[in-house]
Structure formats: structure tokens, C-alpha cells
PDB file of N, CA and C in Angstrom:
ATOM      1  N   MET Q   1      34.057 204.425 115.569  1.00  0.00           N
ATOM      2  CA  MET Q   1      35.014 205.059 114.695  1.00  0.00           C
ATOM      3  C   MET Q   1      36.312 205.221 115.453  1.00  0.00           C
ATOM      4  N   ALA Q   2      37.390 204.995 114.803  1.00  0.00           N
ATOM      5  CA  ALA Q   2      38.692 205.293 115.373  1.00  0.00           C
ATOM      6  C   ALA Q   2      39.482 206.071 114.330  1.00  0.00           C
ATOM      7  N   ILE Q   3      40.059 207.154 114.751  1.00  0.00           N
ATOM      8  CA  ILE Q   3      40.866 207.971 113.850  1.00  0.00           C
ATOM      9  C   ILE Q   3      42.283 207.962 114.388  1.00  0.00           C
ATOM     10  N   LEU Q   4      43.214 207.506 113.567  1.00  0.00           N
ATOM     11  CA  LEU Q   4      44.615 207.495 113.956  1.00  0.00           C
ATOM     12  C   LEU Q   4      45.277 208.708 113.331  1.00  0.00           C
ATOM     13  N   GLY Q   5      45.795 209.571 114.161  1.00  0.00           N
ATOM     14  CA  GLY Q   5      46.395 210.805 113.677  1.00  0.00           C
ATOM     15  C   GLY Q   5      47.886 210.688 113.445  1.00  0.00           C
ATOM     16  N   ASP Q   6      48.477 211.785 112.998  1.00  0.00           N
ATOM     17  CA  ASP Q   6      49.912 211.830 112.723  1.00  0.00           C
ATOM     18  C   ASP Q   6      50.745 211.438 113.942  1.00  0.00           C
ATOM     19  N   ARG Q   7      50.247 211.755 115.109  1.00  0.00           N
ATOM     20  CA  ARG Q   7      50.999 211.508 116.336  1.00  0.00           C
ATOM     21  C   ARG Q   7      50.589 210.204 117.011  1.00  0.00           C
ATOM     22  N   GLY Q   8      49.846 209.353 116.287  1.00  0.00           N
ATOM     23  CA  GLY Q   8      49.437 208.080 116.842  1.00  0.00           C
ATOM     24  C   GLY Q   8      48.271 208.176 117.801  1.00  0.00           C
ATOM     25  N   SER Q   9      47.627 209.339 117.875  1.00  0.00           N
ATOM     26  CA  SER Q   9      46.499 209.496 118.780  1.00  0.00           C
ATOM     27  C   SER Q   9      45.223 208.997 118.112  1.00  0.00           C
ATOM     28  N   THR Q  10      44.269 208.576 118.925  1.00  0.00           N
ATOM     29  CA  THR Q  10      43.000 208.111 118.387  1.00  0.00           C
ATOM     30  C   THR Q  10      41.859 208.804 119.103  1.00  0.00           C
ATOM     31  N   CYS Q  11      40.729 208.841 118.454  1.00  0.00           N
ATOM     32  CA  CYS Q  11      39.503 209.284 119.102  1.00  0.00           C
ATOM     33  C   CYS Q  11      38.404 208.338 118.669  1.00  0.00           C
ATOM     34  N   SER Q  12      37.411 208.161 119.485  1.00  0.00           N
ATOM     35  CA  SER Q  12      36.343 207.239 119.114  1.00  0.00           C
ATOM     36  C   SER Q  12      34.990 207.814 119.481  1.00  0.00           C
ATOM     37  N   ASP Q  13      33.981 207.273 118.843  1.00  0.00           N
ATOM     38  CA  ASP Q  13      32.630 207.779 118.999  1.00  0.00           C
ATOM     39  C   ASP Q  13      31.680 206.675 118.560  1.00  0.00           C
ATOM     40  N   ASP Q  14      30.489 206.627 119.086  1.00  0.00           N
ATOM     41  CA  ASP Q  14      29.535 205.581 118.733  1.00  0.00           C
ATOM     42  C   ASP Q  14      28.489 206.038 117.726  1.00  0.00           C
ATOM     43  N   SER Q  15      28.664 207.184 117.112  1.00  0.00           N
ATOM     44  CA  SER Q  15      27.654 207.697 116.181  1.00  0.00           C
ATOM     45  C   SER Q  15      27.828 207.083 114.793  1.00  0.00           C
ATOM     46  N   HIS Q  16      26.928 207.422 113.889  1.00  0.00           N
ATOM     47  CA  HIS Q  16      27.026 206.993 112.496  1.00  0.00           C
ATOM     48  C   HIS Q  16      27.850 208.051 111.776  1.00  0.00           C
ATOM     49  N   TRP Q  17      28.784 207.632 110.944  1.00  0.00           N
ATOM     50  CA  TRP Q  17      29.846 208.527 110.497  1.00  0.00           C
ATOM     51  C   TRP Q  17      29.649 209.177 109.146  1.00  0.00           C
ATOM     52  N   GLY Q  18      28.776 208.670 108.334  1.00  0.00           N
ATOM     53  CA  GLY Q  18      28.608 209.232 107.011  1.00  0.00           C
ATOM     54  C   GLY Q  18      29.709 208.778 106.080  1.00  0.00           C
ATOM     55  N   LYS Q  19      29.807 209.438 104.945  1.00  0.00           N
ATOM     56  CA  LYS Q  19      30.822 209.105 103.950  1.00  0.00           C
ATOM     57  C   LYS Q  19      31.129 210.355 103.145  1.00  0.00           C
ATOM     58  N   PRO Q  20      32.248 210.344 102.416  1.00  0.00           N
ATOM     59  CA  PRO Q  20      32.574 211.529 101.634  1.00  0.00           C
ATOM     60  C   PRO Q  20      31.494 211.823 100.597  1.00  0.00           C
ATOM     61  N   PRO Q  21      31.169 213.035 100.359  1.00  0.00           N
ATOM     62  CA  PRO Q  21      31.615 214.256 101.056  1.00  0.00           C
ATOM     63  C   PRO Q  21      30.704 214.636 102.228  1.00  0.00           C
ATOM     64  N   ARG Q  22      29.720 213.770 102.544  1.00  0.00           N
ATOM     65  CA  ARG Q  22      28.720 214.094 103.567  1.00  0.00           C
ATOM     66  C   ARG Q  22      28.940 213.264 104.830  1.00  0.00           C
ATOM     67  N   TYR Q  23      29.795 213.756 105.682  1.00  0.00           N
ATOM     68  CA  TYR Q  23      30.055 213.084 106.949  1.00  0.00           C
ATOM     69  C   TYR Q  23      29.009 213.509 107.978  1.00  0.00           C
ATOM     70  N   ALA Q  24      28.834 212.694 109.000  1.00  0.00           N
ATOM     71  CA  ALA Q  24      27.950 213.061 110.102  1.00  0.00           C
ATOM     72  C   ALA Q  24      28.543 214.262 110.836  1.00  0.00           C
ATOM     73  N   LYS Q  25      27.708 214.942 111.571  1.00  0.00           N
ATOM     74  CA  LYS Q  25      28.121 216.146 112.298  1.00  0.00           C
ATOM     75  C   LYS Q  25      29.335 215.859 113.183  1.00  0.00           C
ATOM     76  N   GLY Q  26      30.356 216.662 113.025  1.00  0.00           N
ATOM     77  CA  GLY Q  26      31.551 216.566 113.850  1.00  0.00           C
ATOM     78  C   GLY Q  26      32.643 215.661 113.310  1.00  0.00           C
ATOM     79  N   VAL Q  27      32.324 214.786 112.376  1.00  0.00           N
ATOM     80  CA  VAL Q  27      33.315 213.838 111.871  1.00  0.00           C
ATOM     81  C   VAL Q  27      34.373 214.542 111.028  1.00  0.00           C
ATOM     82  N   LYS Q  28      33.939 215.384 110.106  1.00  0.00           N
ATOM     83  CA  LYS Q  28      34.899 216.064 109.228  1.00  0.00           C
ATOM     84  C   LYS Q  28      35.869 216.937 110.037  1.00  0.00           C
ATOM     85  N   SER Q  29      35.353 217.599 111.057  1.00  0.00           N
ATOM     86  CA  SER Q  29      36.234 218.435 111.884  1.00  0.00           C
ATOM     87  C   SER Q  29      37.249 217.578 112.641  1.00  0.00           C
ATOM     88  N   ARG Q  30      36.850 216.383 113.073  1.00  0.00           N
ATOM     89  CA  ARG Q  30      37.805 215.485 113.745  1.00  0.00           C
ATOM     90  C   ARG Q  30      38.870 214.994 112.782  1.00  0.00           C
ATOM     91  N   ILE Q  31      38.454 214.665 111.562  1.00  0.00           N
ATOM     92  CA  ILE Q  31      39.431 214.236 110.564  1.00  0.00           C
ATOM     93  C   ILE Q  31      40.433 215.360 110.305  1.00  0.00           C
ATOM     94  N   LYS Q  32      39.943 216.576 110.179  1.00  0.00           N
ATOM     95  CA  LYS Q  32      40.835 217.720 109.954  1.00  0.00           C
ATOM     96  C   LYS Q  32      41.739 217.969 111.168  1.00  0.00           C
ATOM     97  N   GLU Q  33      41.229 217.714 112.355  1.00  0.00           N
ATOM     98  CA  GLU Q  33      42.020 217.922 113.575  1.00  0.00           C
ATOM     99  C   GLU Q  33      43.145 216.893 113.708  1.00  0.00           C
ATOM    100  N   TYR Q  34      42.861 215.616 113.424  1.00  0.00           N
ATOM    101  CA  TYR Q  34      43.835 214.545 113.647  1.00  0.00           C
ATOM    102  C   TYR Q  34      44.680 214.212 112.422  1.00  0.00           C
ATOM    103  N   HIS Q  35      44.283 214.659 111.245  1.00  0.00           N
ATOM    104  CA  HIS Q  35      45.032 214.445 109.999  1.00  0.00           C
ATOM    105  C   HIS Q  35      45.368 212.980 109.723  1.00  0.00           C
ATOM    106  N   PRO Q  36      44.388 212.074 109.799  1.00  0.00           N
ATOM    107  CA  PRO Q  36      44.711 210.679 109.483  1.00  0.00           C
ATOM    108  C   PRO Q  36      44.908 210.512 107.984  1.00  0.00           C
ATOM    109  N   GLN Q  37      45.660 209.508 107.608  1.00  0.00           N
ATOM    110  CA  GLN Q  37      45.797 209.179 106.193  1.00  0.00           C
ATOM    111  C   GLN Q  37      44.668 208.248 105.751  1.00  0.00           C
ATOM    112  N   ILE Q  38      44.116 207.490 106.721  1.00  0.00           N
ATOM    113  CA  ILE Q  38      43.058 206.529 106.437  1.00  0.00           C
ATOM    114  C   ILE Q  38      41.942 206.705 107.462  1.00  0.00           C
ATOM    115  N   PHE Q  39      40.713 206.687 106.998  1.00  0.00           N
ATOM    116  CA  PHE Q  39      39.530 206.711 107.865  1.00  0.00           C
ATOM    117  C   PHE Q  39      38.720 205.464 107.542  1.00  0.00           C
ATOM    118  N   ILE Q  40      38.671 204.515 108.478  1.00  0.00           N
ATOM    119  CA  ILE Q  40      37.957 203.259 108.275  1.00  0.00           C
ATOM    120  C   ILE Q  40      36.722 203.263 109.163  1.00  0.00           C
ATOM    121  N   CYS Q  41      35.582 203.033 108.558  1.00  0.00           N
ATOM    122  CA  CYS Q  41      34.353 202.937 109.344  1.00  0.00           C
ATOM    123  C   CYS Q  41      33.405 201.971 108.665  1.00  0.00           C
ATOM    124  N   GLY Q  42      32.359 201.628 109.358  1.00  0.00           N
ATOM    125  CA  GLY Q  42      31.389 200.688 108.822  1.00  0.00           C
ATOM    126  C   GLY Q  42      29.991 201.208 109.021  1.00  0.00           C
ATOM    127  N   HIS Q  43      29.097 200.319 109.272  1.00  0.00           N
ATOM    128  CA  HIS Q  43      27.698 200.527 109.570  1.00  0.00           C
ATOM    129  C   HIS Q  43      26.811 200.504 108.328  1.00  0.00           C
ATOM    130  N   SER Q  44      27.242 201.033 107.206  1.00  0.00           N
ATOM    131  CA  SER Q  44      26.357 201.108 106.032  1.00  0.00           C
ATOM    132  C   SER Q  44      26.203 199.773 105.319  1.00  0.00           C
ATOM    133  N   HIS Q  45      27.120 198.839 105.544  1.00  0.00           N
ATOM    134  CA  HIS Q  45      27.150 197.547 104.857  1.00  0.00           C
ATOM    135  C   HIS Q  45      27.460 197.701 103.371  1.00  0.00           C
ATOM    136  N   ILE Q  46      27.920 198.869 102.957  1.00  0.00           N
ATOM    137  CA  ILE Q  46      28.255 199.124 101.557  1.00  0.00           C
ATOM    138  C   ILE Q  46      29.770 199.226 101.424  1.00  0.00           C
ATOM    139  N   CYS Q  47      30.352 198.306 100.668  1.00  0.00           N
ATOM    140  CA  CYS Q  47      31.798 198.300 100.472  1.00  0.00           C
ATOM    141  C   CYS Q  47      32.186 199.479  99.584  1.00  0.00           C
ATOM    142  N   LYS Q  48      33.081 200.323 100.100  1.00  0.00           N
ATOM    143  CA  LYS Q  48      33.469 201.513  99.348  1.00  0.00           C
ATOM    144  C   LYS Q  48      34.852 201.978  99.802  1.00  0.00           C
ATOM    145  N   VAL Q  49      35.678 202.344  98.841  1.00  0.00           N
ATOM    146  CA  VAL Q  49      36.982 202.953  99.106  1.00  0.00           C
ATOM    147  C   VAL Q  49      37.062 204.180  98.213  1.00  0.00           C
ATOM    148  N   GLU Q  50      37.353 205.323  98.824  1.00  0.00           N
ATOM    149  CA  GLU Q  50      37.373 206.577  98.078  1.00  0.00           C
ATOM    150  C   GLU Q  50      38.342 207.548  98.743  1.00  0.00           C
ATOM    151  N   PHE Q  51      39.173 208.185  97.941  1.00  0.00           N
ATOM    152  CA  PHE Q  51      40.022 209.247  98.479  1.00  0.00           C
ATOM    153  C   PHE Q  51      39.194 210.518  98.538  1.00  0.00           C
ATOM    154  N   ASP Q  52      39.209 211.169  99.699  1.00  0.00           N
ATOM    155  CA  ASP Q  52      38.474 212.421  99.878  1.00  0.00           C
ATOM    156  C   ASP Q  52      39.465 213.577  99.882  1.00  0.00           C
ATOM    157  N   PRO Q  53      39.550 214.309  98.768  1.00  0.00           N
ATOM    158  CA  PRO Q  53      40.518 215.406  98.696  1.00  0.00           C
ATOM    159  C   PRO Q  53      40.182 216.575  99.627  1.00  0.00           C
ATOM    160  N   THR Q  54      38.932 216.674 100.074  1.00  0.00           N
ATOM    161  CA  THR Q  54      38.566 217.788 100.966  1.00  0.00           C
ATOM    162  C   THR Q  54      39.216 217.666 102.334  1.00  0.00           C
ATOM    163  N   VAL Q  55      39.591 216.428 102.716  1.00  0.00           N
ATOM    164  CA  VAL Q  55      40.272 216.218 104.002  1.00  0.00           C
ATOM    165  C   VAL Q  55      41.600 215.486 103.822  1.00  0.00           C
ATOM    166  N   ASN Q  56      41.983 215.247 102.559  1.00  0.00           N
ATOM    167  CA  ASN Q  56      43.248 214.588 102.236  1.00  0.00           C
ATOM    168  C   ASN Q  56      43.362 213.245 102.954  1.00  0.00           C
ATOM    169  N   CYS Q  57      42.335 212.415 102.794  1.00  0.00           N
ATOM    170  CA  CYS Q  57      42.250 211.174 103.559  1.00  0.00           C
ATOM    171  C   CYS Q  57      41.579 210.084 102.726  1.00  0.00           C
ATOM    172  N   LEU Q  58      42.027 208.842 102.900  1.00  0.00           N
ATOM    173  CA  LEU Q  58      41.421 207.699 102.228  1.00  0.00           C
ATOM    174  C   LEU Q  58      40.305 207.138 103.101  1.00  0.00           C
ATOM    175  N   TYR Q  59      39.081 207.164 102.585  1.00  0.00           N
ATOM    176  CA  TYR Q  59      37.907 206.633 103.276  1.00  0.00           C
ATOM    177  C   TYR Q  59      37.758 205.160 102.886  1.00  0.00           C
ATOM    178  N   MET Q  60      37.580 204.297 103.892  1.00  0.00           N
ATOM    179  CA  MET Q  60      37.403 202.870 103.632  1.00  0.00           C
ATOM    180  C   MET Q  60      36.238 202.333 104.448  1.00  0.00           C
ATOM    181  N   ASN Q  61      35.342 201.637 103.773  1.00  0.00           N
ATOM    182  CA  ASN Q  61      34.256 200.921 104.428  1.00  0.00           C
ATOM    183  C   ASN Q  61      34.316 199.495 103.890  1.00  0.00           C
ATOM    184  N   PRO Q  62      34.575 198.513 104.751  1.00  0.00           N
ATOM    185  CA  PRO Q  62      34.766 197.143 104.271  1.00  0.00           C
ATOM    186  C   PRO Q  62      33.497 196.432 103.828  1.00  0.00           C
ATOM    187  N   GLY Q  63      32.348 197.057 104.003  1.00  0.00           N
ATOM    188  CA  GLY Q  63      31.091 196.405 103.655  1.00  0.00           C
ATOM    189  C   GLY Q  63      30.560 195.643 104.855  1.00  0.00           C
ATOM    190  N   ALA Q  64      30.089 194.428 104.634  1.00  0.00           N
ATOM    191  CA  ALA Q  64      29.527 193.626 105.719  1.00  0.00           C
ATOM    192  C   ALA Q  64      29.983 192.181 105.590  1.00  0.00           C
ATOM    193  N   ILE Q  65      30.378 191.625 106.701  1.00  0.00           N
ATOM    194  CA  ILE Q  65      30.862 190.247 106.712  1.00  0.00           C
ATOM    195  C   ILE Q  65      29.820 189.285 107.286  1.00  0.00           C
ATOM    196  N   GLY Q  66      28.775 189.846 107.893  1.00  0.00           N
ATOM    197  CA  GLY Q  66      27.774 189.038 108.580  1.00  0.00           C
ATOM    198  C   GLY Q  66      26.792 188.334 107.661  1.00  0.00           C
ATOM    199  N   GLN Q  67      26.056 187.417 108.245  1.00  0.00           N
ATOM    200  CA  GLN Q  67      25.066 186.647 107.505  1.00  0.00           C
ATOM    201  C   GLN Q  67      23.721 187.366 107.388  1.00  0.00           C
ATOM    202  N   GLN Q  68      23.480 188.359 108.248  1.00  0.00           N
ATOM    203  CA  GLN Q  68      22.199 189.046 108.227  1.00  0.00           C
ATOM    204  C   GLN Q  68      22.375 190.497 107.805  1.00  0.00           C
ATOM    205  N   GLY Q  69      21.345 191.056 107.182  1.00  0.00           N
ATOM    206  CA  GLY Q  69      21.374 192.438 106.729  1.00  0.00           C
ATOM    207  C   GLY Q  69      20.810 192.533 105.327  1.00  0.00           C
ATOM    208  N   PHE Q  70      20.861 193.710 104.760  1.00  0.00           N
ATOM    209  CA  PHE Q  70      20.301 193.912 103.421  1.00  0.00           C
ATOM    210  C   PHE Q  70      21.324 193.671 102.315  1.00  0.00           C
ATOM    211  N   HIS Q  71      22.603 193.539 102.662  1.00  0.00           N
ATOM    212  CA  HIS Q  71      23.636 193.325 101.645  1.00  0.00           C
ATOM    213  C   HIS Q  71      23.463 191.942 101.007  1.00  0.00           C
ATOM    214  N   HIS Q  72      23.893 191.820  99.772  1.00  0.00           N
ATOM    215  CA  HIS Q  72      23.786 190.544  99.063  1.00  0.00           C
ATOM    216  C   HIS Q  72      25.070 189.736  99.188  1.00  0.00           C
ATOM    217  N   MET Q  73      26.216 190.426  99.110  1.00  0.00           N
ATOM    218  CA  MET Q  73      27.517 189.767  99.160  1.00  0.00           C
ATOM    219  C   MET Q  73      28.240 190.172 100.444  1.00  0.00           C
ATOM    220  N   ARG Q  74      28.816 189.202 101.133  1.00  0.00           N
ATOM    221  CA  ARG Q  74      29.631 189.495 102.314  1.00  0.00           C
ATOM    222  C   ARG Q  74      31.028 189.902 101.837  1.00  0.00           C
ATOM    223  N   THR Q  75      31.525 191.024 102.332  1.00  0.00           N
ATOM    224  CA  THR Q  75      32.817 191.532 101.863  1.00  0.00           C
ATOM    225  C   THR Q  75      33.700 191.987 103.022  1.00  0.00           C
ATOM    226  N   MET Q  76      34.968 192.057 102.737  1.00  0.00           N
ATOM    227  CA  MET Q  76      35.944 192.650 103.650  1.00  0.00           C
ATOM    228  C   MET Q  76      37.068 193.235 102.792  1.00  0.00           C
ATOM    229  N   LEU Q  77      37.861 194.111 103.387  1.00  0.00           N
ATOM    230  CA  LEU Q  77      39.013 194.697 102.699  1.00  0.00           C
ATOM    231  C   LEU Q  77      40.285 194.073 103.241  1.00  0.00           C
ATOM    232  N   LEU Q  78      41.203 193.795 102.362  1.00  0.00           N
ATOM    233  CA  LEU Q  78      42.493 193.243 102.741  1.00  0.00           C
ATOM    234  C   LEU Q  78      43.562 194.144 102.120  1.00  0.00           C
ATOM    235  N   PHE Q  79      44.477 194.624 102.953  1.00  0.00           N
ATOM    236  CA  PHE Q  79      45.522 195.496 102.438  1.00  0.00           C
ATOM    237  C   PHE Q  79      46.736 195.428 103.356  1.00  0.00           C
ATOM    238  N   GLU Q  80      47.828 195.938 102.861  1.00  0.00           N
ATOM    239  CA  GLU Q  80      49.055 196.034 103.637  1.00  0.00           C
ATOM    240  C   GLU Q  80      49.388 197.504 103.828  1.00  0.00           C
ATOM    241  N   LEU Q  81      50.060 197.792 104.903  1.00  0.00           N
ATOM    242  CA  LEU Q  81      50.602 199.131 105.126  1.00  0.00           C
ATOM    243  C   LEU Q  81      52.112 199.047 105.016  1.00  0.00           C
ATOM    244  N   GLU Q  82      52.659 199.882 104.166  1.00  0.00           N
ATOM    245  CA  GLU Q  82      54.103 199.917 103.997  1.00  0.00           C
ATOM    246  C   GLU Q  82      54.561 201.369 104.070  1.00  0.00           C
ATOM    247  N   GLN Q  83      55.317 201.676 105.084  1.00  0.00           N
ATOM    248  CA  GLN Q  83      55.801 203.036 105.326  1.00  0.00           C
ATOM    249  C   GLN Q  83      54.638 204.035 105.320  1.00  0.00           C
ATOM    250  N   GLY Q  84      53.551 203.648 105.978  1.00  0.00           N
ATOM    251  CA  GLY Q  84      52.408 204.532 106.128  1.00  0.00           C
ATOM    252  C   GLY Q  84      51.499 204.638 104.916  1.00  0.00           C
ATOM    253  N   LYS Q  85      51.723 203.815 103.908  1.00  0.00           N
ATOM    254  CA  LYS Q  85      50.920 203.862 102.682  1.00  0.00           C
ATOM    255  C   LYS Q  85      50.165 202.542 102.502  1.00  0.00           C
ATOM    256  N   VAL Q  86      48.922 202.641 102.000  1.00  0.00           N
ATOM    257  CA  VAL Q  86      48.132 201.456 101.688  1.00  0.00           C
ATOM    258  C   VAL Q  86      48.703 200.820 100.433  1.00  0.00           C
ATOM    259  N   LYS Q  87      48.865 199.502 100.494  1.00  0.00           N
ATOM    260  CA  LYS Q  87      49.450 198.773  99.373  1.00  0.00           C
ATOM    261  C   LYS Q  87      48.658 197.486  99.158  1.00  0.00           C
ATOM    262  N   ASP Q  88      48.510 197.074  97.923  1.00  0.00           N
ATOM    263  CA  ASP Q  88      47.856 195.812  97.563  1.00  0.00           C
ATOM    264  C   ASP Q  88      46.448 195.693  98.138  1.00  0.00           C
ATOM    265  N   LEU Q  89      45.640 196.725  97.981  1.00  0.00           N
ATOM    266  CA  LEU Q  89      44.261 196.723  98.466  1.00  0.00           C
ATOM    267  C   LEU Q  89      43.413 195.779  97.622  1.00  0.00           C
ATOM    268  N   LYS Q  90      42.673 194.903  98.308  1.00  0.00           N
ATOM    269  CA  LYS Q  90      41.783 193.966  97.638  1.00  0.00           C
ATOM    270  C   LYS Q  90      40.439 193.943  98.367  1.00  0.00           C
ATOM    271  N   VAL Q  91      39.378 193.795  97.583  1.00  0.00           N
ATOM    272  CA  VAL Q  91      38.062 193.510  98.151  1.00  0.00           C
ATOM    273  C   VAL Q  91      37.922 191.988  98.106  1.00  0.00           C
ATOM    274  N   VAL Q  92      37.677 191.394  99.257  1.00  0.00           N
ATOM    275  CA  VAL Q  92      37.512 189.944  99.342  1.00  0.00           C
ATOM    276  C   VAL Q  92      36.022 189.645  99.468  1.00  0.00           C
ATOM    277  N   GLU Q  93      35.493 188.884  98.529  1.00  0.00           N
ATOM    278  CA  GLU Q  93      34.091 188.475  98.592  1.00  0.00           C
ATOM    279  C   GLU Q  93      34.029 187.111  99.266  1.00  0.00           C
ATOM    280  N   LEU Q  94      33.178 187.023 100.287  1.00  0.00           N
ATOM    281  CA  LEU Q  94      33.088 185.833 101.115  1.00  0.00           C
ATOM    282  C   LEU Q  94      31.834 185.005 100.821  1.00  0.00           C
ATOM    283  N   GLY Q  95      31.178 185.303  99.737  1.00  0.00           N
ATOM    284  CA  GLY Q  95      29.966 184.575  99.369  1.00  0.00           C
ATOM    285  C   GLY Q  95      28.720 185.352  99.749  1.00  0.00           C
ATOM    286  N   LYS Q  96      27.616 184.858  99.251  1.00  0.00           N
ATOM    287  CA  LYS Q  96      26.338 185.518  99.533  1.00  0.00           C
ATOM    288  C   LYS Q  96      25.962 185.321 100.994  1.00  0.00           C
ATOM    289  N   ARG Q  97      25.253 186.308 101.513  1.00  0.00           N
ATOM    290  CA  ARG Q  97      24.823 186.223 102.911  1.00  0.00           C
ATOM    291  C   ARG Q  97      23.735 185.184 103.059  1.00  0.00           C
ATOM    292  N   GLY Q  98      23.540 184.722 104.286  1.00  0.00           N
ATOM    293  CA  GLY Q  98      22.483 183.755 104.574  1.00  0.00           C
ATOM    294  C   GLY Q  98      21.129 184.442 104.651  1.00  0.00           C
ATOM    295  N   LYS Q  99      20.110 183.660 104.746  1.00  0.00           N
ATOM    296  CA  LYS Q  99      18.751 184.217 104.815  1.00  0.00           C
ATOM    297  C   LYS Q  99      18.252 184.247 106.233  1.00  0.00           C
TER     298      LYS Q  99
END
């Protein structure tokens, strides 16, 4: 996990992060401490984008791009940042995963 805060600072951790509104222990407090506008994490292989009003942050999970796993479709997120705002967000489907 990497959290980019208002001051450009980051923090990282190797744990599993959860998702809104149920984050893993310590994640929500870090988000509140660093005030990021975007929280990007993976691990679940489930493509999801959701604004979390409890921490005023956009949660993004790109899904899974790999050939192995339980997911059916390989996905990634494509977006632009313009003046600190997410713009033109797209889910890109890369085809079904291999067996």
C-alpha cells in the first residue's frame, strides 16, 4: 500500500488493506492521518472504484491483470490526473485469464 498525502509524503505496509467501509486494522487511521485524495490498493483481484465519504477519499482497486487466480476477467484502471483530480477513469478489460 502506498498513501500519498497532501504534503507528498507516503507510507507503505505489506498487510492486506480491506476496502470501504471495512479497512484492515490501522489503514483507516493512516488515511485520516495523511489525507490522500486517492487510495489505490490490490490483492482482492476484484475491480472496484468507490468514494468513501468517511475518509473523504477515492478507493481504487484495479482488479487483476495476471493469468492465474480466481478472477474471470483480467482488468486494470486507466485514468488521468489533472490538477489533483481523477479524470477520464476507465476500466480496461484485457480478456479472460488463462487456465
